[in-house]
Short mmCIF file of C-alpha atoms and ligand atoms in Angstrom, two decimals:
data_model
loop_
_atom_site.label_atom_id
_atom_site.label_comp_id
_atom_site.label_asym_id
_atom_site.label_seq_id
_atom_site.Cartn_x
_atom_site.Cartn_y
_atom_site.Cartn_z
CA UNK G 171 -133.03 94.25 49.06
CA UNK G 172 -131.78 91.21 47.18
CA UNK G 173 -133.54 87.93 47.81
CA UNK G 174 -131.52 85.54 49.93
CA UNK G 175 -130.81 82.19 48.41
CA UNK G 176 -131.83 79.04 50.17
CA UNK G 177 -129.35 76.84 51.99
CA UNK G 178 -129.81 73.13 52.59
CA UNK G 179 -127.88 71.43 55.40
CA UNK G 180 -128.31 67.78 56.32
CA UNK G 181 -127.05 66.00 59.43
CA UNK G 182 -126.00 62.38 59.24
CA UNK G 183 -124.57 59.75 61.52
CA UNK G 184 -125.50 56.67 63.47
CA UNK G 185 -128.27 56.57 66.05
CA UNK G 186 -127.13 58.33 69.22
CA UNK G 187 -124.50 60.55 67.50
CA UNK G 188 -126.15 63.78 68.69
CA UNK G 189 -127.74 65.06 65.46
CA UNK G 190 -130.75 66.58 67.21
CA UNK G 191 -128.61 68.51 69.70
CA UNK G 192 -126.53 69.95 66.87
CA UNK G 193 -129.57 70.75 64.75
CA UNK G 194 -131.02 72.69 67.72
CA UNK G 195 -127.80 74.65 68.26
CA UNK G 196 -127.42 75.45 64.56
CA UNK G 197 -131.05 76.50 64.28
CA UNK G 198 -130.69 78.89 67.24
CA UNK G 199 -127.51 80.42 65.81
CA UNK G 200 -128.99 80.93 62.32
CA UNK G 201 -132.26 82.33 63.70
CA UNK G 202 -130.29 84.82 65.81
CA UNK G 203 -128.46 85.82 62.63
CA UNK G 204 -131.85 86.68 61.12
CA UNK G 205 -132.35 83.65 58.85
CA UNK G 206 -135.65 81.83 58.53
CA UNK G 207 -134.96 78.20 59.37
CA UNK G 208 -137.02 75.16 58.51
CA UNK G 209 -136.29 72.09 60.63
CA UNK G 210 -137.24 68.81 59.09
CA UNK G 211 -136.27 65.15 58.98
CA UNK G 212 -136.41 61.86 57.13
CA UNK G 213 -138.22 59.64 57.43
CA UNK G 214 -141.35 61.58 58.37
CA UNK G 215 -140.85 65.20 57.27
CA UNK G 216 -144.26 65.39 55.57
CA UNK G 217 -147.76 64.10 56.33
CA UNK G 218 -147.36 61.18 53.92
CA UNK G 219 -143.86 60.67 55.30
CA UNK G 220 -145.25 60.39 58.80
CA UNK G 221 -147.27 57.36 57.73
CA UNK G 222 -144.26 55.83 56.00
CA UNK G 223 -142.11 56.48 59.10
CA UNK G 224 -144.51 54.46 61.15
CA UNK G 225 -144.13 51.47 58.81
CA UNK G 226 -140.34 51.54 58.47
CA UNK G 227 -139.62 52.11 62.15
CA UNK G 228 -142.39 50.28 63.92
CA UNK G 229 -143.72 47.48 61.72
CA UNK G 230 -143.42 44.22 63.61
CA UNK G 231 -141.69 41.59 61.54
CA UNK G 232 -139.53 41.71 58.44
CA UNK G 233 -139.72 44.14 55.55
CA UNK G 234 -138.00 42.89 52.39
CA UNK G 235 -134.81 44.94 51.85
CA UNK G 236 -135.95 46.35 48.48
CA UNK G 237 -139.32 47.27 49.94
CA UNK G 238 -137.61 49.04 52.82
CA UNK G 239 -135.36 50.99 50.42
CA UNK G 240 -138.40 51.96 48.33
CA UNK G 241 -140.32 53.13 51.39
CA UNK G 242 -137.48 55.47 52.43
CA UNK G 243 -137.20 56.65 48.80
CA UNK G 244 -140.96 57.29 48.63
CA UNK G 245 -140.80 59.33 51.83
CA UNK G 246 -137.86 61.26 50.36
CA UNK G 247 -139.53 61.94 47.00
CA UNK G 248 -142.59 63.47 48.65
CA UNK G 249 -140.58 65.34 51.26
CA UNK G 250 -138.22 67.01 48.76
CA UNK G 251 -141.05 67.91 46.38
CA UNK G 252 -143.47 69.32 48.96
CA UNK G 253 -141.32 70.57 51.87
CA UNK G 254 -137.63 71.05 51.01
CA UNK G 255 -137.73 72.57 47.51
CA UNK G 256 -140.49 75.07 48.35
CA UNK G 257 -138.57 76.24 51.46
CA UNK G 258 -135.34 76.66 49.48
CA UNK G 259 -137.24 78.60 46.81
CA UNK G 260 -138.50 80.93 49.57
CA UNK G 261 -134.84 81.55 50.48
CA UNK G 262 -134.96 79.68 53.79
CA UNK G 263 -132.31 77.58 55.49
CA UNK G 264 -133.38 73.94 55.69
CA UNK G 265 -131.78 71.97 58.52
CA UNK G 266 -132.58 68.34 57.97
CA UNK G 267 -132.02 65.32 60.13
CA UNK G 268 -130.95 62.53 57.70
CA UNK G 269 -131.18 62.32 53.91
CA UNK G 270 -130.09 59.96 51.14
CA UNK G 271 -126.73 59.21 52.76
CA UNK G 272 -128.68 57.42 55.50
CA UNK G 273 -130.27 55.19 52.87
CA UNK G 274 -126.92 54.36 51.32
CA UNK G 275 -125.36 53.65 54.74
CA UNK G 276 -128.27 51.76 56.31
CA UNK G 277 -129.97 50.06 53.33
CA UNK G 278 -126.77 49.76 51.25
CA UNK G 279 -123.81 49.16 53.55
CA UNK G 280 -125.89 47.89 56.43
CA UNK G 281 -128.15 45.49 54.53
CA UNK G 282 -127.72 43.38 51.42
CA UNK G 283 -128.38 45.97 48.72
CA UNK G 284 -125.84 47.56 46.42
CA UNK G 285 -124.89 51.02 47.70
CA UNK G 286 -124.80 52.61 44.23
CA UNK G 287 -128.24 51.28 43.37
CA UNK G 288 -129.67 52.66 46.61
CA UNK G 289 -128.14 56.05 45.88
CA UNK G 290 -129.45 56.05 42.29
CA UNK G 291 -132.92 55.18 43.56
CA UNK G 292 -132.92 58.20 45.87
CA UNK G 293 -131.55 60.48 43.19
CA UNK G 294 -134.30 59.36 40.85
CA UNK G 295 -136.86 59.95 43.60
CA UNK G 296 -135.68 63.51 44.21
CA UNK G 297 -134.71 64.50 40.65
CA UNK G 298 -131.08 64.67 41.73
CA UNK G 299 -131.46 66.96 44.76
CA UNK G 300 -128.31 67.16 46.91
CA UNK G 301 -127.69 69.35 49.99
CA UNK G 302 -125.21 72.24 50.06
CA UNK G 303 -123.59 70.74 53.14
CA UNK G 304 -123.80 67.42 54.97
CA UNK G 305 -122.48 67.25 58.52
CA UNK G 306 -121.48 63.71 59.46
CA UNK G 307 -121.33 63.15 63.21
CA UNK G 308 -119.02 60.17 63.40
CA UNK G 309 -119.14 58.01 66.49
CA UNK G 310 -117.95 54.59 67.60
CA UNK G 311 -121.16 52.48 67.69
CA UNK G 312 -120.23 51.16 71.15
CA UNK G 313 -120.35 54.70 72.57
CA UNK G 314 -123.51 55.45 70.61
CA UNK G 315 -125.19 52.37 72.07
CA UNK G 316 -124.29 53.44 75.62
CA UNK G 317 -125.89 56.84 74.93
CA UNK G 318 -129.07 55.23 73.59
CA UNK G 319 -129.25 52.90 76.59
CA UNK G 320 -128.93 55.89 78.93
CA UNK G 321 -131.85 57.59 77.10
CA UNK G 322 -134.15 54.80 78.23
CA UNK G 323 -136.38 55.05 75.10
CA UNK G 324 -137.62 51.88 73.36
CA UNK G 325 -135.46 50.98 70.32
CA UNK G 326 -136.94 51.21 66.81
CA UNK G 327 -136.34 48.51 64.16
CA UNK G 328 -132.99 49.92 63.07
CA UNK G 329 -131.70 50.78 66.52
CA UNK G 330 -132.41 47.23 67.61
CA UNK G 331 -129.96 45.84 65.03
CA UNK G 332 -126.76 44.22 66.27
CA UNK G 333 -123.46 46.03 66.83
CA UNK G 334 -121.97 44.60 63.58
CA UNK G 335 -124.77 46.23 61.62
CA UNK G 336 -123.99 49.62 63.16
CA UNK G 337 -120.27 49.16 62.48
CA UNK G 338 -121.08 48.60 58.78
CA UNK G 339 -123.34 51.67 58.80
CA UNK G 340 -120.53 53.79 60.24
CA UNK G 341 -118.10 52.52 57.59
CA UNK G 342 -120.70 53.29 54.93
CA UNK G 343 -121.03 56.90 56.10
CA UNK G 344 -117.26 57.39 56.22
CA UNK G 345 -116.86 55.99 52.69
CA UNK G 346 -119.54 58.38 51.43
CA UNK G 347 -117.82 61.34 53.07
CA UNK G 348 -114.49 60.39 51.57
CA UNK G 349 -115.97 60.08 48.10
CA UNK G 350 -117.66 63.50 48.31
CA UNK G 351 -115.40 65.60 50.54
CA UNK G 352 -116.68 68.93 49.12
CA UNK G 353 -120.21 68.30 50.41
CA UNK G 354 -119.28 66.61 53.71
CA UNK G 355 -117.97 67.93 56.99
CA UNK G 356 -116.93 65.00 59.19
CA UNK G 357 -116.77 65.68 62.92
CA UNK G 358 -115.87 63.53 65.89
CA UNK G 359 -119.18 63.13 67.74
CA UNK G 360 -117.34 62.17 70.95
CA UNK G 361 -116.28 65.83 71.32
CA UNK G 362 -118.39 68.15 73.47
CA UNK G 363 -121.61 69.54 71.96
CA UNK G 364 -120.23 73.10 72.10
CA UNK G 365 -116.99 72.14 70.34
CA UNK G 366 -118.95 70.38 67.61
CA UNK G 367 -121.33 73.33 67.25
CA UNK G 368 -118.39 75.69 66.84
CA UNK G 369 -116.91 73.56 64.06
CA UNK G 370 -120.29 73.46 62.31
CA UNK G 371 -120.67 77.25 62.56
CA UNK G 372 -117.16 77.79 61.14
CA UNK G 373 -118.14 75.77 58.06
CA UNK G 374 -121.62 77.29 57.67
CA UNK G 375 -120.58 80.94 58.21
CA UNK G 376 -119.34 81.61 54.68
CA UNK G 377 -122.51 80.07 53.25
CA UNK G 378 -125.03 82.33 55.01
P1 LIG L 186 -134.13 58.90 63.21
O1 LIG L 186 -135.29 59.76 62.86
O2 LIG L 186 -132.79 59.53 63.24
O3 LIG L 186 -134.43 58.15 64.58
P2 LIG L 186 -134.77 58.81 66.02
O4 LIG L 186 -136.04 59.58 65.87
O5 LIG L 186 -134.89 57.60 66.88
O6 LIG L 186 -133.59 59.69 66.34
O7 LIG L 186 -134.01 57.73 62.16
C1 LIG L 186 -134.79 56.64 62.19
C2 LIG L 186 -134.07 55.41 61.69
O8 LIG L 186 -134.25 55.27 60.29
C3 LIG L 186 -132.58 55.39 61.95
O9 LIG L 186 -132.27 54.21 62.66
C4 LIG L 186 -131.96 55.32 60.59
C5 LIG L 186 -133.04 54.81 59.70
N1 LIG L 186 -132.99 55.27 58.31
C6 LIG L 186 -132.71 54.37 57.30
O10 LIG L 186 -132.46 53.18 57.56
N2 LIG L 186 -132.71 54.79 56.00
C7 LIG L 186 -132.98 56.08 55.65
O11 LIG L 186 -132.99 56.43 54.45
C8 LIG L 186 -133.27 57.02 56.71
C9 LIG L 186 -133.59 58.44 56.37
C10 LIG L 186 -133.27 56.57 58.03
#
């Protein structure tokens, strides 16, 4: 039997776009097809990352923009080195909620930092690691906000940002997808979960 090669899929999009639902559906489909799937996320996909997640999402008061970008990059460096790369080397499928595109969109487009610098920082942190496929669940931030409100969970630091911030984040994601159309699959997150899942499967099928 030949060893299967690893496959790395990341999900991106604003808060409330439905990434977790789609990750669940994709995981179930790939597991049924006999693949070993590792589900993970950033920030917080490792033990060290868990501690960093607590700072970036729940620290009360400001975090200087460069410090925030470095915290996400530190989480990412440790996560890729200790969780993602080993799983890919074992031939597993890694389904990951958020990766460096989130940093570019949130810390770059959303805040005051230069998007290219944020991207370079993450690429340095991970020795250039990029996913095989990135699914962008694109959603109007007004609809996303209504979904989050309906969830009735307390907002984290980023979710609590104003609508204009989330509009800039969305534009950041779409610009990234346009610049790297081979890696990205952009889907309308207002569609039904099953329609979205079908489109994801159609794109992933030839890769597994
Ligand atoms: P997420 O885990 O998707 O939140 P939740 O558990 O509430 O679904 O992401 C947490 C927040 O972190 C989200 O608002 C986006 C933000 N974020 C960044 O600002 N930069 C990054 O590099 C990453 C990975 C996330």
